[in-house]
Amino acid sequence: MTVIETLPTLAEAARSGAPFFGGGTIWMRAVNAGEAPPRLVRTADPALRDIQGAGDAVRIGAGVTMAQILARGDLSFLHAPARAIGGPQVRNQATVGGNLFAPHPYGDFAVALIALGARAVLAGQGGARPVEEVVRDRARPPLVAALEVPRPRDARAFGWLKVSRVKPKGVSVLSIAVLAPREGGRLRGVRVAFGAMGPHPMRAAGAERALEGGALDAAAIARAAAQAAEGLDPPTDAIASAWYRRAVAGVHLRRLLEGMA
Amino acid sequence: MRPVTFTLNGAPRAAFAAEGQNLLDFLRRGVGDLSPKYGCGQGSCGACTVIVDGETRLACLMPAEDAAGRRVETAAGLDPQGRHPLQEAFMEHFAAQCGYCTPGMLMAARALLDRNPRPSRDEVIEAISGNLCRCTGYEPIIAAILSAAEARA
Ligand SMILES: Cc1cc2nc3c(=O)[nH]c(=O)nc-3n(C[C@H](O)[C@H](O)[C@H](O)COP(=O)(O)OP(=O)(O)OC[C@H]3O[C@@H](n4cnc5c(N)ncnc54)[C@H](O)[C@@H]3O)c2cc1C
């Protein structure tokens, strides 16, 4: 039996040391199966569900749901990844914070956050850490209060693609997000992130290197595609084998980049 | 055990929820509303779809205590005689075979039409994308929802 305890503040949830219950779409499966720990904590702290959109970056509370993001016209750059999370009922419950630590093949929204250069504000700590670092702490996830997400200066500089077998809703064979800002025809600050290509969402160093500093032309796209899976160790599951994921990662990256060129 | 006071299909209700109990189990065993179905207990099938404060939710993934103070709607509240326009359309279009997914489908469709009375075919597909049906192949369900929307307009 699991007790889901609601504490008044995020600070108290952090101090409790118990695993955190966000929207609960992952946790409730374990609770239903009798496999969850005896105590989970959450908080009714309204700050967790806050969205503050002033300026170049938007601050999204970790408890904000995918449906809340989809309801905000000013967050349209996040709509495609938010819509890729499960069906409508799941999106009414699934939170941004929970997506950072959802197990493989989940974490599609975190992929977009990583490519956008988002940072996670940790509860009870000053400053913020890059999402790609925070998502590695799987065993004991640090409690995330909010995400600071830089808005892409040019909407066309951000690309998103989820590959799934079942349409319109299915889990990822893989997902890809690319930030490719241009300065005078050259790509500067390229970020490429993959989901379902490893134990957690991560950046693709090979593809980034192939694109950085050049033009987004056919030759650069071919080089990035060839190096897409470099250093990545995708898992085998019921959806796809590791071999297949590695083989198609470059194909899908090429298609996404061609659409952004 | 915690007392949970809420409204079910417009009527005030109160019952005790066990620690960690989900809303589906609570509605079926604690309250006696058998219309939301238990399919997978993992949020994957949508058979337990209910509407909470106007939003579709998977009752199997929602802690029962979260219903406190909220409006819960289930297929049992559509029409006691099965004459709600969506129910009529489902019968007319043979949108049910075994019928197990039907209460969840009806609630997903109801939430869609409340928000968007004249949905496109793509919007209907999106709205029921969290609900599995292994009998119909979905076409009759899509047709039923589109025709219910037309009938209401
Ligand atoms: C039918 C179905 C389909 C799904 N499809 C997809 C999909 O297509 N893509 C996808 O990415 N996911 C999918 N999911 C998984 C899941 O719904 C999402 O990943 C969701 O965003 C998880 O968030 P949550 O708040 O529900 O997580 P929870 O269950 O609350 O938590 C998940 C994990 O994150 C941790 N956590 C939660 N909040 C925080 C926080 N603020 N700080 C630190 N740790 C935290 C928890 O401790 C736990 O380890 C699906 C789930 C279901 C049931």
Short mmCIF file of C-alpha atoms and ligand atoms in Angstrom, two decimals:
data_model
loop_
_atom_site.label_atom_id
_atom_site.label_comp_id
_atom_site.label_asym_id
_atom_site.label_seq_id
_atom_site.Cartn_x
_atom_site.Cartn_y
_atom_site.Cartn_z
CA MET A 1 0.00 0.00 0.00
CA THR A 2 1.25 3.46 -0.89
CA VAL A 3 0.42 6.70 0.88
CA ILE A 4 0.52 9.75 -1.41
CA GLU A 5 1.12 12.60 0.96
CA THR A 6 0.47 16.21 0.00
CA LEU A 7 2.85 18.66 1.70
CA PRO A 8 2.24 22.43 1.77
CA THR A 9 5.46 23.48 0.03
CA LEU A 10 8.03 22.18 -2.39
CA ALA A 11 10.75 22.82 0.21
CA GLU A 12 9.04 20.40 2.59
CA ALA A 13 8.70 17.82 -0.18
CA ALA A 14 12.44 18.17 -0.86
CA ARG A 15 13.29 17.80 2.85
CA SER A 16 11.07 14.70 3.23
CA GLY A 17 13.51 12.65 1.17
CA ALA A 18 10.59 10.60 -0.27
CA PRO A 19 10.20 10.13 -4.04
CA PHE A 20 8.20 12.94 -5.65
CA PHE A 21 4.78 12.39 -7.21
CA GLY A 22 4.24 14.86 -10.08
CA GLY A 23 1.23 14.27 -12.33
CA GLY A 24 1.52 10.60 -11.43
CA THR A 25 1.01 9.04 -14.88
CA ILE A 26 4.10 6.88 -14.26
CA TRP A 27 3.77 6.54 -10.48
CA MET A 28 0.12 5.46 -10.50
CA ARG A 29 0.95 2.45 -12.65
CA ALA A 30 3.31 1.28 -9.92
CA VAL A 31 0.82 2.17 -7.19
CA ASN A 32 -1.90 0.14 -8.96
CA ALA A 33 0.46 -2.83 -9.32
CA GLY A 34 1.44 -2.68 -5.64
CA GLU A 35 5.03 -1.94 -6.69
CA ALA A 36 5.40 1.65 -5.47
CA PRO A 37 7.27 2.58 -2.29
CA PRO A 38 5.14 2.99 0.87
CA ARG A 39 5.35 6.78 0.76
CA LEU A 40 5.29 9.28 -2.10
CA VAL A 41 5.07 13.02 -1.60
CA ARG A 42 3.69 15.87 -3.65
CA THR A 43 2.77 19.47 -3.04
CA ALA A 44 -0.17 21.75 -3.72
CA ASP A 45 2.26 24.71 -3.98
CA PRO A 46 0.71 26.87 -6.75
CA ALA A 47 4.19 28.04 -7.84
CA LEU A 48 4.72 24.60 -9.33
CA ARG A 49 1.94 25.24 -11.86
CA ASP A 50 3.01 28.75 -12.79
CA ILE A 51 4.07 29.91 -16.26
CA GLN A 52 5.91 33.22 -16.52
CA GLY A 53 6.62 34.24 -20.07
CA ALA A 54 8.35 37.59 -19.93
CA GLY A 55 11.32 38.29 -22.18
CA ASP A 56 13.66 35.93 -23.99
CA ALA A 57 13.04 32.99 -21.69
CA VAL A 58 9.89 31.45 -20.27
CA ARG A 59 9.82 29.95 -16.79
CA ILE A 60 7.58 26.88 -16.62
CA GLY A 61 6.73 25.33 -13.26
CA ALA A 62 7.64 21.64 -13.06
CA GLY A 63 3.99 20.80 -12.28
CA VAL A 64 2.66 22.36 -15.49
CA THR A 65 0.85 19.79 -17.64
CA MET A 66 1.20 19.20 -21.37
CA ALA A 67 -2.43 20.37 -21.78
CA GLN A 68 -1.60 23.66 -20.03
CA ILE A 69 1.25 24.26 -22.48
CA LEU A 70 -1.04 23.49 -25.41
CA ALA A 71 -3.55 26.04 -24.10
CA ARG A 72 -0.96 28.86 -24.29
CA GLY A 73 -0.66 30.59 -27.65
CA ASP A 74 2.59 32.26 -26.57
CA LEU A 75 4.21 28.81 -26.13
CA SER A 76 3.50 27.61 -29.67
CA PHE A 77 7.15 26.61 -30.14
CA LEU A 78 6.51 23.91 -27.51
CA HIS A 79 3.21 22.68 -28.94
CA ALA A 80 4.54 19.95 -31.23
CA PRO A 81 6.52 18.18 -28.46
CA ALA A 82 3.70 18.67 -25.91
CA ARG A 83 1.19 17.13 -28.34
CA ALA A 84 3.51 14.13 -28.77
CA ILE A 85 3.02 13.00 -25.16
CA GLY A 86 0.40 10.22 -25.05
CA GLY A 87 -3.28 10.88 -25.77
CA PRO A 88 -5.45 13.78 -24.56
CA GLN A 89 -6.19 12.19 -21.17
CA VAL A 90 -2.48 11.64 -20.46
CA ARG A 91 -1.70 15.24 -21.48
CA ASN A 92 -4.25 16.50 -18.92
CA GLN A 93 -2.15 14.88 -16.18
CA ALA A 94 1.44 14.48 -17.42
CA THR A 95 3.79 17.17 -16.12
CA VAL A 96 6.90 18.77 -17.54
CA GLY A 97 8.91 17.81 -14.43
CA GLY A 98 7.85 14.18 -14.60
CA ASN A 99 8.85 13.97 -18.26
CA LEU A 100 12.48 14.64 -17.32
CA PHE A 101 12.63 11.37 -15.37
CA ALA A 102 10.07 9.21 -17.19
CA PRO A 103 11.80 5.94 -18.13
CA HIS A 104 12.65 4.86 -21.69
CA PRO A 105 10.99 5.13 -24.23
CA TYR A 106 9.40 8.21 -22.61
CA GLY A 107 10.88 11.65 -22.17
CA ASP A 108 9.95 13.18 -25.54
CA PHE A 109 9.30 16.62 -24.06
CA ALA A 110 12.66 16.59 -22.29
CA VAL A 111 14.29 16.05 -25.70
CA ALA A 112 12.83 19.35 -26.89
CA LEU A 113 13.92 21.10 -23.69
CA ILE A 114 17.49 19.85 -24.12
CA ALA A 115 17.74 21.09 -27.71
CA LEU A 116 16.31 24.47 -26.68
CA GLY A 117 19.04 24.82 -24.04
CA ALA A 118 16.59 24.78 -21.13
CA ARG A 119 17.82 24.80 -17.53
CA ALA A 120 16.22 23.17 -14.51
CA VAL A 121 15.76 25.17 -11.32
CA LEU A 122 16.23 22.74 -8.44
CA ALA A 123 14.11 23.05 -5.30
CA GLY A 124 15.94 24.73 -2.46
CA GLN A 125 19.04 25.53 -4.54
CA GLY A 126 20.08 28.75 -6.18
CA GLY A 127 20.78 28.88 -9.89
CA ALA A 128 19.81 26.40 -12.54
CA ARG A 129 21.43 23.39 -14.21
CA PRO A 130 21.27 22.31 -17.86
CA VAL A 131 18.46 19.79 -18.41
CA GLU A 132 20.81 17.37 -20.18
CA GLU A 133 22.79 17.05 -16.93
CA VAL A 134 19.80 16.83 -14.60
CA VAL A 135 18.12 13.99 -16.55
CA ARG A 136 21.12 11.75 -15.92
CA ASP A 137 20.33 11.52 -12.19
CA ARG A 138 17.89 8.64 -12.65
CA ALA A 139 18.48 6.77 -9.42
CA ARG A 140 17.66 9.74 -7.21
CA PRO A 141 16.12 12.53 -9.27
CA PRO A 142 16.77 15.97 -7.77
CA LEU A 143 13.50 17.79 -7.10
CA VAL A 144 12.89 20.21 -9.97
CA ALA A 145 10.91 23.39 -9.22
CA ALA A 146 10.79 24.91 -12.72
CA LEU A 147 12.31 24.95 -16.18
CA GLU A 148 13.83 28.05 -17.74
CA VAL A 149 13.33 27.72 -21.47
CA PRO A 150 14.94 30.19 -23.90
CA ARG A 151 12.54 31.10 -26.69
CA PRO A 152 14.06 30.40 -30.09
CA ARG A 153 14.68 33.82 -31.68
CA ASP A 154 13.48 32.51 -35.03
CA ALA A 155 10.69 29.89 -34.84
CA ARG A 156 12.11 28.15 -37.93
CA ALA A 157 15.39 27.55 -36.09
CA PHE A 158 13.71 24.91 -33.93
CA GLY A 159 12.74 21.52 -35.38
CA TRP A 160 10.98 18.60 -33.77
CA LEU A 161 10.18 15.05 -34.91
CA LYS A 162 8.81 12.00 -33.15
CA VAL A 163 8.89 8.64 -34.90
CA SER A 164 6.34 6.11 -33.68
CA ARG A 165 4.73 3.04 -35.18
CA VAL A 166 1.17 3.70 -33.98
CA LYS A 167 -0.44 6.94 -35.21
CA PRO A 168 -1.47 9.44 -34.03
CA LYS A 169 -0.42 8.27 -30.55
CA GLY A 170 2.37 5.81 -29.97
CA VAL A 171 5.57 5.58 -27.98
CA SER A 172 8.85 6.58 -29.56
CA VAL A 173 11.02 4.56 -31.87
CA LEU A 174 12.99 7.75 -31.31
CA SER A 175 12.40 11.47 -31.06
CA ILE A 176 14.64 14.30 -32.28
CA ALA A 177 14.84 18.00 -31.53
CA VAL A 178 17.18 20.42 -33.28
CA LEU A 179 18.02 24.04 -32.55
CA ALA A 180 19.83 25.52 -35.55
CA PRO A 181 20.15 29.31 -35.22
CA ARG A 182 21.68 31.12 -38.19
CA GLU A 183 23.98 34.12 -38.13
CA GLY A 184 24.79 35.49 -41.58
CA GLY A 185 24.03 32.16 -43.24
CA ARG A 186 26.18 30.13 -40.80
CA LEU A 187 24.84 27.90 -38.04
CA ARG A 188 25.87 29.06 -34.56
CA GLY A 189 25.06 27.24 -31.32
CA VAL A 190 23.59 24.10 -32.91
CA ARG A 191 21.99 21.68 -30.46
CA VAL A 192 20.71 18.24 -31.46
CA ALA A 193 18.96 15.97 -28.93
CA PHE A 194 17.60 12.44 -29.20
CA GLY A 195 15.04 10.53 -27.15
CA ALA A 196 14.83 6.72 -26.88
CA MET A 197 18.42 6.49 -28.11
CA GLY A 198 19.93 5.81 -24.69
CA PRO A 199 19.06 5.45 -21.00
CA HIS A 200 17.75 9.04 -21.01
CA PRO A 201 17.29 11.91 -23.49
CA MET A 202 20.69 13.19 -24.60
CA ARG A 203 22.60 15.40 -27.01
CA ALA A 204 24.12 14.02 -30.19
CA ALA A 205 27.66 15.40 -30.24
CA GLY A 206 28.53 13.99 -33.68
CA ALA A 207 25.60 15.62 -35.45
CA GLU A 208 26.19 18.93 -33.65
CA ARG A 209 29.84 18.97 -34.71
CA ALA A 210 28.93 18.23 -38.32
CA LEU A 211 26.55 21.19 -38.47
CA GLU A 212 28.22 23.87 -36.33
CA GLY A 213 29.72 26.85 -38.18
CA GLY A 214 28.60 25.88 -41.67
CA ALA A 215 25.58 26.38 -43.89
CA LEU A 216 22.56 24.09 -43.57
CA ASP A 217 23.15 22.55 -47.00
CA ALA A 218 22.93 19.04 -48.43
CA ALA A 219 26.58 18.21 -47.66
CA ALA A 220 26.32 19.29 -44.02
CA ILE A 221 23.03 17.44 -43.61
CA ALA A 222 24.56 14.27 -45.06
CA ARG A 223 27.52 14.54 -42.65
CA ALA A 224 25.22 15.09 -39.66
CA ALA A 225 23.07 12.11 -40.69
CA ALA A 226 26.14 9.88 -41.01
CA GLN A 227 27.26 10.80 -37.49
CA ALA A 228 23.79 10.92 -35.88
CA ALA A 229 24.18 7.86 -33.66
CA GLU A 230 27.84 8.45 -32.78
CA GLY A 231 28.41 7.72 -29.09
CA LEU A 232 24.76 6.74 -28.55
CA ASP A 233 23.83 3.32 -27.18
CA PRO A 234 20.10 2.83 -27.87
CA PRO A 235 18.19 0.09 -26.05
CA THR A 236 16.34 -2.83 -27.60
CA ASP A 237 12.67 -3.07 -26.66
CA ALA A 238 9.32 -4.25 -28.04
CA ILE A 239 9.20 -1.24 -30.40
CA ALA A 240 12.64 -1.51 -32.04
CA SER A 241 16.03 -3.14 -31.69
CA ALA A 242 19.17 -1.17 -30.84
CA TRP A 243 20.48 -1.98 -34.33
CA TYR A 244 17.33 -0.59 -35.99
CA ARG A 245 17.33 2.58 -33.90
CA ARG A 246 20.97 3.23 -34.77
CA ALA A 247 20.29 2.51 -38.46
CA VAL A 248 17.33 4.89 -38.80
CA ALA A 249 18.46 7.74 -36.51
CA GLY A 250 20.39 9.41 -39.33
CA VAL A 251 17.57 8.93 -41.84
CA HIS A 252 15.09 10.74 -39.61
CA LEU A 253 17.60 13.43 -38.65
CA ARG A 254 18.22 14.08 -42.36
CA ARG A 255 14.49 14.42 -43.06
CA LEU A 256 14.05 16.83 -40.15
CA LEU A 257 17.04 18.97 -41.19
CA GLU A 258 15.90 19.06 -44.84
CA GLY A 259 12.60 20.49 -43.64
CA MET A 260 14.47 23.21 -41.72
CA ALA A 261 16.89 24.15 -44.53
CA MET B 1 -9.17 5.92 4.70
CA ARG B 2 -10.09 9.48 3.78
CA PRO B 3 -13.55 10.92 3.20
CA VAL B 4 -14.01 12.22 -0.36
CA THR B 5 -16.93 14.55 -1.09
CA PHE B 6 -17.59 15.32 -4.74
CA THR B 7 -20.37 15.49 -7.33
CA LEU B 8 -21.02 12.51 -9.56
CA ASN B 9 -23.07 13.29 -12.65
CA GLY B 10 -24.49 16.34 -10.91
CA ALA B 11 -25.43 14.67 -7.61
CA PRO B 12 -23.47 15.25 -4.39
CA ARG B 13 -21.71 12.10 -3.17
CA ALA B 14 -19.39 11.14 -0.32
CA ALA B 15 -17.42 7.95 0.26
CA PHE B 16 -14.20 6.77 1.87
CA ALA B 17 -11.11 6.28 -0.27
CA ALA B 18 -8.26 4.00 0.79
CA GLU B 19 -4.64 5.23 0.66
CA GLY B 20 -3.32 4.95 -2.86
CA GLN B 21 -6.72 3.95 -4.25
CA ASN B 22 -7.32 5.15 -7.80
CA LEU B 23 -10.49 6.94 -8.89
CA LEU B 24 -11.62 4.00 -11.05
CA ASP B 25 -11.59 1.51 -8.18
CA PHE B 26 -13.18 4.13 -5.92
CA LEU B 27 -16.04 4.79 -8.37
CA ARG B 28 -16.68 1.12 -9.08
CA ARG B 29 -16.29 -0.42 -5.64
CA GLY B 30 -16.71 2.52 -3.26
CA VAL B 31 -19.51 4.41 -5.02
CA GLY B 32 -21.10 1.71 -7.19
CA ASP B 33 -20.83 3.40 -10.60
CA LEU B 34 -19.82 0.52 -12.87
CA SER B 35 -19.84 2.52 -16.11
CA PRO B 36 -16.09 3.34 -16.22
CA LYS B 37 -14.31 0.11 -17.17
CA TYR B 38 -11.10 -1.45 -15.91
CA GLY B 39 -8.99 -2.39 -18.94
CA CYS B 40 -5.26 -2.18 -18.28
CA GLY B 41 -4.73 -0.24 -15.04
CA GLN B 42 -1.82 1.51 -16.79
CA GLY B 43 -3.48 4.38 -18.63
CA SER B 44 -2.94 2.73 -21.99
CA CYS B 45 -6.47 1.71 -23.03
CA GLY B 46 -8.75 4.60 -22.06
CA ALA B 47 -11.67 2.36 -21.02
CA CYS B 48 -11.78 4.17 -17.64
CA THR B 49 -12.01 7.67 -19.17
CA VAL B 50 -14.14 10.03 -17.07
CA ILE B 51 -14.54 13.81 -17.14
CA VAL B 52 -13.30 15.76 -14.12
CA ASP B 53 -14.13 19.49 -14.05
CA GLY B 54 -14.57 19.38 -17.80
CA GLU B 55 -11.30 17.57 -18.62
CA THR B 56 -10.95 13.95 -19.65
CA ARG B 57 -8.97 11.92 -17.15
CA LEU B 58 -7.90 8.30 -16.91
CA ALA B 59 -9.64 7.24 -13.69
CA CYS B 60 -7.11 4.43 -13.18
CA LEU B 61 -4.22 6.93 -13.01
CA MET B 62 -5.91 9.50 -10.79
CA PRO B 63 -5.70 9.23 -7.00
CA ALA B 64 -9.29 8.96 -5.71
CA GLU B 65 -8.76 11.70 -3.14
CA ASP B 66 -8.11 14.16 -6.01
CA ALA B 67 -11.84 13.99 -6.82
CA ALA B 68 -12.57 15.89 -3.59
CA GLY B 69 -14.60 19.01 -4.31
CA ARG B 70 -14.71 18.33 -8.04
CA ARG B 71 -17.31 17.48 -10.68
CA VAL B 72 -16.93 13.92 -11.93
CA GLU B 73 -18.93 12.78 -14.96
CA THR B 74 -19.20 9.20 -16.22
CA ALA B 75 -21.09 7.47 -19.01
CA ALA B 76 -23.77 6.54 -16.46
CA GLY B 77 -24.71 10.22 -16.37
CA LEU B 78 -25.21 10.68 -20.12
CA ASP B 79 -28.82 9.51 -20.25
CA PRO B 80 -30.54 6.83 -18.15
CA GLN B 81 -32.40 5.51 -21.22
CA GLY B 82 -29.34 5.59 -23.48
CA ARG B 83 -30.86 8.39 -25.55
CA HIS B 84 -28.04 10.92 -25.40
CA PRO B 85 -27.24 12.06 -28.98
CA LEU B 86 -23.84 10.35 -28.75
CA GLN B 87 -25.39 7.10 -27.53
CA GLU B 88 -27.99 7.24 -30.32
CA ALA B 89 -25.25 7.85 -32.87
CA PHE B 90 -23.13 4.97 -31.52
CA MET B 91 -26.12 2.61 -31.93
CA GLU B 92 -27.02 3.98 -35.36
CA HIS B 93 -23.46 3.54 -36.67
CA PHE B 94 -22.70 0.18 -35.00
CA ALA B 95 -19.86 1.89 -33.13
CA ALA B 96 -19.79 -0.84 -30.48
CA GLN B 97 -19.22 -4.55 -30.82
CA CYS B 98 -18.11 -6.00 -27.50
CA GLY B 99 -18.85 -2.61 -25.92
CA TYR B 100 -16.02 -2.59 -23.40
CA CYS B 101 -14.36 0.57 -24.75
CA THR B 102 -17.71 2.34 -25.31
CA PRO B 103 -18.12 4.22 -21.99
CA GLY B 104 -14.59 5.61 -22.33
CA MET B 105 -15.12 6.47 -26.00
CA LEU B 106 -18.38 8.23 -25.15
CA MET B 107 -16.70 10.36 -22.48
CA ALA B 108 -13.78 11.27 -24.75
CA ALA B 109 -16.30 12.21 -27.46
CA ARG B 110 -18.49 14.13 -25.02
CA ALA B 111 -15.51 16.22 -23.83
CA LEU B 112 -14.60 16.94 -27.44
CA LEU B 113 -18.10 18.08 -28.46
CA ASP B 114 -18.49 20.23 -25.34
CA ARG B 115 -15.33 22.08 -26.28
CA ASN B 116 -15.65 21.93 -30.06
CA PRO B 117 -19.22 21.31 -31.30
CA ARG B 118 -18.21 20.91 -34.97
CA PRO B 119 -14.93 18.97 -34.98
CA SER B 120 -13.14 17.91 -38.14
CA ARG B 121 -12.46 14.23 -38.77
CA ASP B 122 -8.83 14.77 -37.70
CA GLU B 123 -9.94 16.40 -34.46
CA VAL B 124 -12.19 13.41 -33.73
CA ILE B 125 -9.29 11.01 -34.35
CA GLU B 126 -7.06 13.06 -32.06
CA ALA B 127 -9.74 13.18 -29.34
CA ILE B 128 -10.12 9.38 -29.22
CA SER B 129 -6.42 8.63 -29.73
CA GLY B 130 -6.09 7.70 -26.05
CA ASN B 131 -8.87 5.10 -26.31
CA LEU B 132 -8.30 1.63 -27.72
CA CYS B 133 -10.97 -0.38 -29.54
CA ARG B 134 -10.08 -3.88 -30.71
CA CYS B 135 -13.42 -4.63 -32.44
CA THR B 136 -14.55 -1.87 -34.75
CA GLY B 137 -11.38 -0.61 -36.44
CA TYR B 138 -12.46 2.87 -35.26
CA GLU B 139 -14.23 3.93 -38.50
CA PRO B 140 -17.78 3.42 -37.13
CA ILE B 141 -16.81 5.31 -33.94
CA ILE B 142 -15.45 8.26 -35.92
CA ALA B 143 -18.58 8.28 -38.09
CA ALA B 144 -20.82 8.17 -35.01
CA ILE B 145 -19.09 11.11 -33.33
CA LEU B 146 -19.18 13.19 -36.51
CA SER B 147 -22.87 12.47 -37.01
CA ALA B 148 -23.69 13.28 -33.36
CA ALA B 149 -21.96 16.61 -33.87
CA GLU B 150 -24.09 17.26 -36.95
CA ALA B 151 -27.28 16.23 -35.18
CA ARG B 152 -26.57 18.63 -32.32
CA ALA B 153 -25.76 21.55 -34.60
C1 LIG C 1 -0.75 5.83 -21.98
C2 LIG C 1 0.51 6.62 -21.75
C3 LIG C 1 1.19 7.12 -22.84
C4 LIG C 1 2.37 7.86 -22.65
N1 LIG C 1 3.01 8.36 -23.74
C5 LIG C 1 4.13 9.09 -23.58
C6 LIG C 1 4.81 9.62 -24.71
O1 LIG C 1 4.39 9.43 -25.85
N2 LIG C 1 5.95 10.33 -24.50
C7 LIG C 1 6.45 10.54 -23.25
O2 LIG C 1 7.47 11.20 -23.13
N3 LIG C 1 5.83 10.05 -22.17
C8 LIG C 1 4.68 9.33 -22.30
N4 LIG C 1 4.06 8.81 -21.20
C9 LIG C 1 4.73 8.88 -19.90
C10 LIG C 1 4.34 10.03 -18.98
O3 LIG C 1 2.96 10.27 -19.01
C11 LIG C 1 5.05 11.34 -19.31
O4 LIG C 1 6.42 11.12 -19.49
C12 LIG C 1 4.82 12.41 -18.22
O5 LIG C 1 5.35 13.65 -18.64
C13 LIG C 1 5.39 12.02 -16.87
O6 LIG C 1 5.03 13.05 -15.96
P1 LIG C 1 4.19 12.79 -14.62
O7 LIG C 1 4.07 14.11 -13.97
O8 LIG C 1 2.92 12.09 -14.89
O9 LIG C 1 5.19 11.82 -13.86
P2 LIG C 1 5.16 11.11 -12.43
O10 LIG C 1 4.54 9.78 -12.55
O11 LIG C 1 4.60 12.01 -11.38
O12 LIG C 1 6.73 10.97 -12.20
C14 LIG C 1 7.60 10.35 -13.11
C15 LIG C 1 9.02 10.42 -12.56
O13 LIG C 1 9.45 11.78 -12.50
C16 LIG C 1 9.76 12.17 -11.16
N5 LIG C 1 9.29 13.53 -10.99
C17 LIG C 1 8.05 14.03 -11.22
N6 LIG C 1 8.02 15.36 -11.02
C18 LIG C 1 9.28 15.71 -10.64
C19 LIG C 1 9.87 16.96 -10.26
N7 LIG C 1 9.20 18.12 -10.24
N8 LIG C 1 11.19 16.94 -9.93
C20 LIG C 1 11.90 15.78 -9.94
N9 LIG C 1 11.38 14.59 -10.28
C21 LIG C 1 10.08 14.55 -10.63
C22 LIG C 1 9.04 11.16 -10.29
O14 LIG C 1 9.61 11.02 -9.02
C23 LIG C 1 9.17 9.91 -11.13
O15 LIG C 1 10.44 9.36 -11.00
C24 LIG C 1 2.88 8.06 -21.35
C25 LIG C 1 2.17 7.56 -20.24
C26 LIG C 1 0.99 6.84 -20.43
C27 LIG C 1 0.26 6.33 -19.23
#
